Coordinates of C-alpha atoms and ligand atoms in Angstrom, one line a residue:
X4 CA 55.1 -51.0 33.8
X5 CA 52.4 -50.1 31.4
X6 CA 52.5 -46.6 30.0
X7 CA 49.1 -45.0 29.2
X8 CA 48.5 -41.9 27.1
X9 CA 45.3 -40.2 28.6
X10 CA 43.3 -37.8 26.6
X11 CA 40.7 -35.4 28.1
X12 CA 38.4 -33.1 26.1
X13 CA 35.0 -33.3 27.8
X14 CA 34.6 -29.5 28.5
X15 CA 36.9 -26.6 28.1
X16 CA 40.3 -28.1 28.6
X17 CA 42.2 -30.0 26.0
X18 CA 44.6 -32.3 27.9
X19 CA 47.0 -35.1 27.3
X20 CA 49.3 -37.0 29.6
X21 CA 51.4 -40.1 29.9
X22 CA 51.2 -42.0 33.2
X23 CA 53.4 -45.0 34.0
X24 CA 52.1 -47.7 36.2
X25 CA 49.1 -45.7 37.2
X26 CA 51.4 -43.6 39.4
X27 CA 54.3 -41.9 37.8
X28 CA 53.4 -38.8 35.6
X29 CA 55.7 -38.7 32.8
X30 CA 54.1 -35.7 31.2
X31 CA 50.9 -33.5 31.6
X32 CA 49.8 -30.9 29.2
X33 CA 46.6 -28.8 29.5
X34 CA 45.4 -26.2 27.0
X35 CA 42.7 -24.1 28.7
X36 CA 40.0 -22.3 26.7
X37 CA 39.2 -20.0 29.7
X38 CA 40.0 -16.9 27.5
X39 CA 37.8 -18.0 24.7
X40 CA 34.7 -18.6 26.9
X41 CA 35.3 -15.9 29.5
X42 CA 33.7 -13.1 27.5
X43 CA 30.5 -15.1 27.1
X44 CA 30.3 -15.7 30.9
X45 CA 30.4 -19.6 30.5
X46 CA 31.3 -22.4 28.3
X47 CA 29.9 -22.1 24.7
X48 CA 29.8 -25.7 23.4
X49 CA 30.4 -24.9 19.7
X50 CA 33.5 -22.9 20.5
X51 CA 34.7 -25.6 22.9
X52 CA 34.6 -28.1 20.0
X53 CA 36.4 -25.8 17.6
X54 CA 39.0 -25.1 20.2
X55 CA 39.6 -28.8 21.0
X56 CA 40.0 -29.5 17.1
X57 CA 42.6 -26.8 17.1
X58 CA 44.6 -28.1 20.1
X59 CA 44.2 -31.7 20.1
X60 CA 47.2 -32.6 17.9
X61 CA 49.7 -30.2 19.3
X62 CA 48.5 -31.1 23.0
X63 CA 49.1 -34.7 22.3
X64 CA 52.3 -34.2 20.5
X65 CA 53.7 -32.2 23.4
X66 CA 52.6 -34.6 26.0
X67 CA 54.6 -37.4 24.0
X68 CA 57.5 -35.2 23.5
X69 CA 57.7 -34.0 27.1
X70 CA 57.6 -37.9 28.2
X71 CA 60.2 -38.5 25.6
X72 CA 58.3 -41.3 24.1
X73 CA 57.2 -42.8 20.7
X74 CA 53.9 -44.5 20.1
X75 CA 55.7 -47.8 20.3
X76 CA 56.7 -47.0 23.9
X77 CA 52.9 -46.9 24.9
X78 CA 50.8 -49.8 26.0
X79 CA 47.4 -48.2 25.6
X80 CA 45.5 -44.9 24.8
X81 CA 42.7 -43.7 27.1
X82 CA 40.1 -41.1 26.4
X83 CA 37.2 -39.5 28.3
X84 CA 34.0 -40.9 26.8
X85 CA 31.5 -39.0 29.0
X86 CA 29.9 -37.2 30.6
X87 CA 30.5 -33.8 29.0
X88 CA 29.6 -31.9 25.9
X89 CA 29.0 -34.3 22.9
X90 CA 31.0 -32.3 20.3
X91 CA 34.0 -31.8 22.8
X92 CA 34.0 -35.5 23.8
X93 CA 34.1 -36.7 20.2
X94 CA 37.3 -34.7 19.4
X95 CA 39.4 -36.4 22.1
X96 CA 37.7 -39.8 21.7
X97 CA 38.0 -39.8 17.8
X98 CA 41.6 -38.8 18.0
X99 CA 42.3 -41.6 20.5
X100 CA 40.7 -44.1 18.2
X101 CA 42.8 -42.8 15.3
X102 CA 46.0 -43.3 17.2
X103 CA 44.8 -46.7 18.2
X104 CA 43.8 -47.6 14.6
X105 CA 47.2 -46.5 13.3
X106 CA 49.4 -48.0 15.9
X107 CA 47.4 -51.2 17.0
X108 CA 47.3 -49.9 20.7
X109 CA 44.4 -50.9 22.8
X110 CA 41.7 -48.2 23.5
X111 CA 40.4 -47.6 26.9
X112 CA 37.3 -45.4 27.5
X113 CA 37.1 -43.4 30.9
X114 CA 34.3 -41.9 32.8
X115 CA 35.3 -38.2 33.5
X116 CA 34.0 -38.4 37.1
X117 CA 35.9 -41.5 37.8
X118 CA 38.9 -39.7 36.4
X119 CA 38.5 -37.0 39.1
X120 CA 38.4 -39.8 41.8
X121 CA 41.6 -41.4 40.3
X122 CA 43.5 -38.0 40.4
X123 CA 43.3 -38.4 44.2
X124 CA 44.0 -42.1 44.3
X125 CA 47.2 -41.5 42.2
X126 CA 48.5 -38.7 44.5
X127 CA 47.8 -40.6 47.6
X128 CA 49.7 -43.6 46.2
X129 CA 52.7 -41.2 45.4
X130 CA 52.7 -39.9 48.8
X131 CA 52.7 -43.4 50.3
X132 CA 49.5 -43.1 52.0
X133 CA 47.1 -45.0 49.7
X134 CA 43.4 -44.3 49.8
X135 CA 41.7 -46.8 52.0
X136 CA 38.5 -48.5 50.7
X137 CA 35.6 -48.4 51.0
X138 CA 35.8 -44.8 50.6
X139 CA 33.4 -41.9 50.2
X140 CA 33.9 -39.7 47.2
X141 CA 32.6 -36.2 46.8
X142 CA 33.0 -34.7 43.4
X143 CA 32.5 -31.0 43.1
X144 CA 33.0 -29.2 40.0
X145 CA 31.4 -26.9 37.4
X146 CA 29.4 -29.8 35.9
X147 CA 29.0 -32.2 38.8
X148 CA 28.2 -32.5 42.5
X149 CA 28.0 -36.1 43.5
X150 CA 28.5 -38.2 46.6
X151 CA 29.6 -41.8 46.0
X152 CA 30.5 -44.8 48.0
X153 CA 33.5 -46.2 46.3
X154 CA 34.8 -49.8 46.7
X155 CA 37.7 -50.2 44.2
X156 CA 36.0 -49.8 40.8
X157 CA 32.4 -50.3 42.2
X158 CA 30.5 -47.0 42.8
X159 CA 27.2 -46.5 44.5
X160 CA 25.7 -43.1 44.1
X161 CA 24.6 -41.7 47.5
X162 CA 23.6 -38.2 46.5
X163 CA 23.8 -35.6 43.7
X164 CA 22.6 -32.1 43.0
X165 CA 19.0 -31.8 42.1
X166 CA 19.8 -28.4 40.3
X167 CA 23.1 -26.5 39.9
X168 CA 26.6 -28.0 40.6
X169 CA 28.5 -26.4 43.4
X170 CA 31.0 -24.9 40.8
X171 CA 28.1 -23.7 38.6
X172 CA 26.7 -21.8 41.8
X173 CA 30.2 -20.1 42.2
X174 CA 30.1 -19.3 38.5
X175 CA 26.7 -17.9 38.5
X176 CA 27.2 -15.7 41.5
X177 CA 30.6 -14.5 40.1
X178 CA 28.9 -13.6 36.9
X179 CA 26.0 -11.8 38.8
X180 CA 28.5 -9.8 40.7
X181 CA 30.6 -8.7 37.8
X182 CA 33.6 -11.0 38.6
X183 CA 33.5 -12.7 35.1
X184 CA 33.9 -16.4 34.5
X185 CA 34.9 -18.6 36.1
X186 CA 33.6 -17.1 39.6
X187 CA 35.0 -19.8 41.8
X188 CA 38.6 -18.8 42.0
X189 CA 37.9 -15.0 42.3
X190 CA 35.2 -15.5 45.0
X191 CA 37.6 -17.8 46.9
X192 CA 40.4 -15.2 46.7
X193 CA 38.2 -12.2 47.8
X194 CA 36.2 -14.2 50.5
X195 CA 39.0 -14.1 53.0
X196 CA 38.6 -10.2 53.0
X197 CA 34.9 -10.5 54.1
X198 CA 33.0 -11.7 57.1
X199 CA 31.3 -15.1 56.4
X200 CA 28.8 -14.3 59.1
X201 CA 27.5 -11.1 57.9
X202 CA 24.7 -12.5 55.6
X203 CA 22.7 -15.4 56.8
X204 CA 22.1 -17.8 53.8
X205 CA 20.5 -21.1 54.1
X206 CA 20.5 -23.9 51.6
X207 CA 17.5 -26.0 50.7
X208 CA 17.1 -29.1 52.8
X209 CA 15.8 -32.1 50.7
X210 CA 12.9 -34.0 52.1
X211 CA 13.6 -37.3 53.7
X212 CA 16.9 -39.0 54.4
X213 CA 18.7 -38.0 51.3
X214 CA 22.3 -36.8 50.5
X215 CA 21.1 -35.0 47.5
X216 CA 22.4 -31.4 47.1
X217 CA 20.6 -28.1 45.9
X218 CA 22.3 -24.9 45.2
X219 CA 19.9 -23.0 43.1
X220 CA 18.0 -21.5 46.2
X221 CA 21.2 -20.1 47.4
X222 CA 22.0 -18.5 44.1
X223 CA 18.5 -16.9 43.9
X224 CA 19.1 -15.6 47.6
X225 CA 22.1 -13.9 46.4
X226 CA 20.3 -12.4 43.4
X227 CA 17.6 -11.0 45.9
X228 CA 20.2 -9.5 48.1
X229 CA 21.8 -7.8 45.1
X230 CA 18.4 -6.4 44.0
X231 CA 17.7 -5.2 47.4
X232 CA 21.0 -3.4 47.8
X233 CA 21.3 -1.4 44.5
X234 CA 24.7 -2.6 43.5
X235 CA 24.5 -1.7 39.7
X236 CA 27.3 0.9 39.8
X237 CA 29.8 -1.3 41.5
X238 CA 29.0 -4.3 39.3
X239 CA 29.4 -2.1 36.2
X240 CA 32.7 -0.9 37.7
X241 CA 34.0 -4.5 37.9
X242 CA 32.8 -5.3 34.5
X243 CA 34.9 -2.2 33.2
X244 CA 37.9 -3.5 35.1
X245 CA 37.5 -6.8 33.4
X246 CA 37.2 -5.3 29.9
X247 CA 40.5 -3.6 30.5
X248 CA 42.2 -6.3 32.3
X249 CA 41.2 -10.0 31.9
X250 CA 43.1 -11.1 35.1
X251 CA 42.9 -8.4 37.8
X252 CA 45.0 -8.8 40.9
X253 CA 43.4 -9.0 44.4
X254 CA 44.3 -5.3 45.0
X255 CA 42.6 -4.3 41.7
X256 CA 39.4 -6.3 42.6
X257 CA 39.4 -4.8 46.2
X258 CA 39.6 -1.3 44.7
X259 CA 36.1 -1.8 43.0
X260 CA 34.6 -4.0 45.7
X261 CA 33.2 -2.5 48.9
X262 CA 33.4 -4.3 52.3
X263 CA 29.6 -5.0 52.0
X264 CA 30.2 -7.0 48.9
X265 CA 33.1 -8.9 50.3
X266 CA 31.0 -9.8 53.2
X267 CA 28.4 -11.1 50.7
X268 CA 30.9 -13.1 48.8
X269 CA 32.4 -14.6 52.1
X270 CA 28.9 -15.5 53.3
X271 CA 28.0 -17.2 50.0
X272 CA 31.2 -19.2 50.0
X273 CA 30.7 -20.1 53.6
X274 CA 27.1 -21.4 52.8
X275 CA 28.3 -23.5 50.0
X276 CA 31.2 -25.0 52.2
X277 CA 28.7 -25.6 55.1
X278 CA 26.4 -27.5 52.8
X279 CA 29.3 -29.6 51.4
X280 CA 30.5 -30.3 55.0
X281 CA 27.1 -31.2 56.0
X282 CA 26.9 -33.6 53.3
X283 CA 30.3 -35.1 54.0
X284 CA 29.3 -35.7 57.6
X285 CA 26.0 -37.1 56.6
X286 CA 27.7 -39.6 54.3
X287 CA 30.1 -40.8 57.0
X288 CA 27.2 -41.5 59.4
X289 CA 25.3 -43.2 56.6
X290 CA 28.3 -45.4 55.6
X291 CA 29.8 -46.2 58.9
X292 CA 32.4 -48.4 57.4
X293 CA 33.8 -45.7 55.2
X294 CA 37.7 -45.6 55.7
X295 CA 38.4 -42.4 53.9
X296 CA 36.9 -39.4 52.0
X297 CA 38.0 -38.3 48.6
X298 CA 37.2 -34.7 47.5
X299 CA 37.8 -33.9 43.9
X300 CA 36.8 -31.6 41.0
X301 CA 37.5 -27.9 40.4
X302 CA 35.7 -26.7 43.7
X303 CA 38.2 -29.0 45.7
X304 CA 40.7 -26.0 45.0
X305 CA 38.4 -23.9 47.4
X306 CA 40.4 -22.8 50.4
X307 CA 37.3 -22.6 52.6
X308 CA 36.4 -26.1 51.8
X309 CA 39.9 -27.4 52.3
X310 CA 39.9 -25.8 55.9
X311 CA 36.5 -27.1 56.7
X312 CA 36.5 -30.7 55.4
X313 CA 39.4 -32.2 57.4
X314 CA 40.4 -35.4 58.9
X315 CA 39.5 -34.1 62.4
X316 CA 36.1 -32.8 61.2
X317 CA 35.2 -36.0 59.6
X318 CA 36.9 -38.6 61.8
X319 CA 38.4 -40.4 58.8
X320 CA 41.4 -39.5 56.5
X321 CA 40.3 -36.8 53.9
X322 CA 42.2 -36.7 50.6
X323 CA 42.3 -33.6 48.4
X324 CA 44.1 -33.5 45.0
X325 CA 46.9 -31.0 44.4
X326 CA 45.6 -27.8 42.8
X327 CA 46.8 -28.8 39.4
X328 CA 44.8 -32.1 39.4
X329 CA 41.7 -30.7 41.0
X330 CA 40.5 -29.1 37.8
X331 CA 40.3 -30.9 34.4
X332 CA 43.4 -32.7 33.3
X333 CA 44.4 -35.9 31.6
X334 CA 46.6 -37.5 34.2
X335 CA 43.4 -38.4 35.9
X336 CA 42.2 -40.2 32.7
X337 CA 45.4 -42.2 32.3
X338 CA 45.4 -43.1 36.0
X339 CA 41.7 -44.2 35.9
X340 CA 42.5 -46.2 32.7
X341 CA 45.4 -48.2 34.6
X342 CA 43.1 -50.6 36.5
X343 CA 41.0 -51.1 33.4
X344 CA 44.2 -51.9 31.6
X345 CA 44.9 -54.7 34.2
X346 CA 41.5 -56.1 33.7
X347 CA 41.9 -55.8 29.9
X348 CA 38.8 -53.8 29.7
X349 CA 39.4 -52.5 26.2
X350 CA 36.8 -50.5 24.0
X351 CA 36.1 -51.1 20.4
X352 CA 36.2 -48.3 17.6
X353 CA 32.4 -48.1 17.9
X354 CA 32.6 -46.8 21.5
X355 CA 30.4 -43.8 21.6
X356 CA 30.8 -40.4 23.2
X357 CA 28.2 -40.5 26.0
X358 CA 27.4 -36.8 27.2
X359 CA 25.0 -38.3 30.0
X360 CA 27.4 -41.2 31.0
X361 CA 26.8 -42.1 34.6
X362 CA 29.0 -43.6 37.3
X363 CA 27.0 -46.2 39.4
X364 CA 24.0 -46.7 37.2
X365 CA 22.6 -43.2 37.5
X366 CA 22.8 -40.1 35.5
Ligands
KG4_30 O1 36.7 -29.8 37.4 P1 36.6 -28.6 36.6 O2 37.8 -28.1 35.9 O3 35.6 -28.8 35.4 C1 34.4 -29.5 35.4 O4 34.5 -30.8 35.3 O5 33.3 -28.8 35.7 O6 35.9 -27.5 37.5 C2 35.7 -26.1 37.2 C3 34.8 -25.5 38.3 C4 34.3 -24.1 38.0 O7 33.0 -23.9 38.2 C5 35.2 -23.1 38.9 O8 34.6 -21.9 39.2 C6 35.4 -24.1 40.0 O9 35.5 -25.4 39.5 N1 36.5 -23.7 40.8 C7 36.4 -23.2 42.2 C8 37.8 -22.8 42.6 N2 38.6 -23.0 41.5 C9 37.9 -23.6 40.5 N3 35.3 -23.1 43.0 C10 35.5 -22.5 44.2 N4 36.8 -22.1 44.6 C11 37.9 -22.3 43.9 N5 39.1 -22.0 44.4
ZN31 ZN1 35.7 -32.2 35.6

């Protein structure tokens, strides 16, 4: 029953977790840097590294204490080696190496995207309905929008974004409309008060038979709409609200957001969801033997996406992670390390942080 300590520090969350047998979560600690980056409207890499440095030791200590374990109770230490911000990755990876150096435990390096996939595999196992392979995996987060064919630990890239990631589109539109950072959760909450058919947005269709995504045209369309509807005053009102109160309630947002803007938000979310659903359907027809679809990454929290991408719509079982395991965490890193532990796929102390690390031979 191997116990693996997972460490995640690729972007703006410092996280540590102990997972037993690739399935039982003994602890999970996530220190979010949201408040640090929110006032800049996005993640500032230098600040992220500094915050990781500040948090890494207490976060790992807390994860070990919550699991009630000592180093000698562990079988391996796993850390994200990429993709992500170079300075941020280095903090978690170097700390993992230090633990391994001091304790003699083996080191396992994990691809962050494979981690998101394993968050779903772990929870499906816990529910007693394991993910069936070959599977399709759609990873939609602030940094990634990828569609893979997954057969166990083999991944083939079927499509990816050519410009912005889905979460990045949510964040950019959120920032543009004065909803602060990250935009995804607020847009999701407010979209249900608007009419998704009010504004007709179309997303760019790639030439040829490709499953690549594009979201920058949609973001520009929202910008044009904003420019054409003189919204400066209401946007300024929302920015003022955020300065007073970093976490407004729905009621507070609604007080400074007219119905027309709620319609815009709902239509934007609808267009992103349509695009993701279209790709999920495209992937199932391309890979006829797919036995399930995994959806993971921060945007997997989106209620519109969860309502649209269903077993019924896809014709195969669809697996979403719980909300806590959709966004970045270290459970997924420890879980992804478990099959590697079985294969004794250990890394050396020279294992580099790889900001552009790919899954399936493509960046
Ligand atoms: O997976 P994650 O924590 O970090 C990356 O690996 O990027 O994803 C964060 C992203 C952000 O862009 C955030 O706006 C988006 O996930 N997000 C959402 C929702 N919750 C988080 N997007 C849409 N709807 C949501 N409910
Ligand atoms: Zn992520």
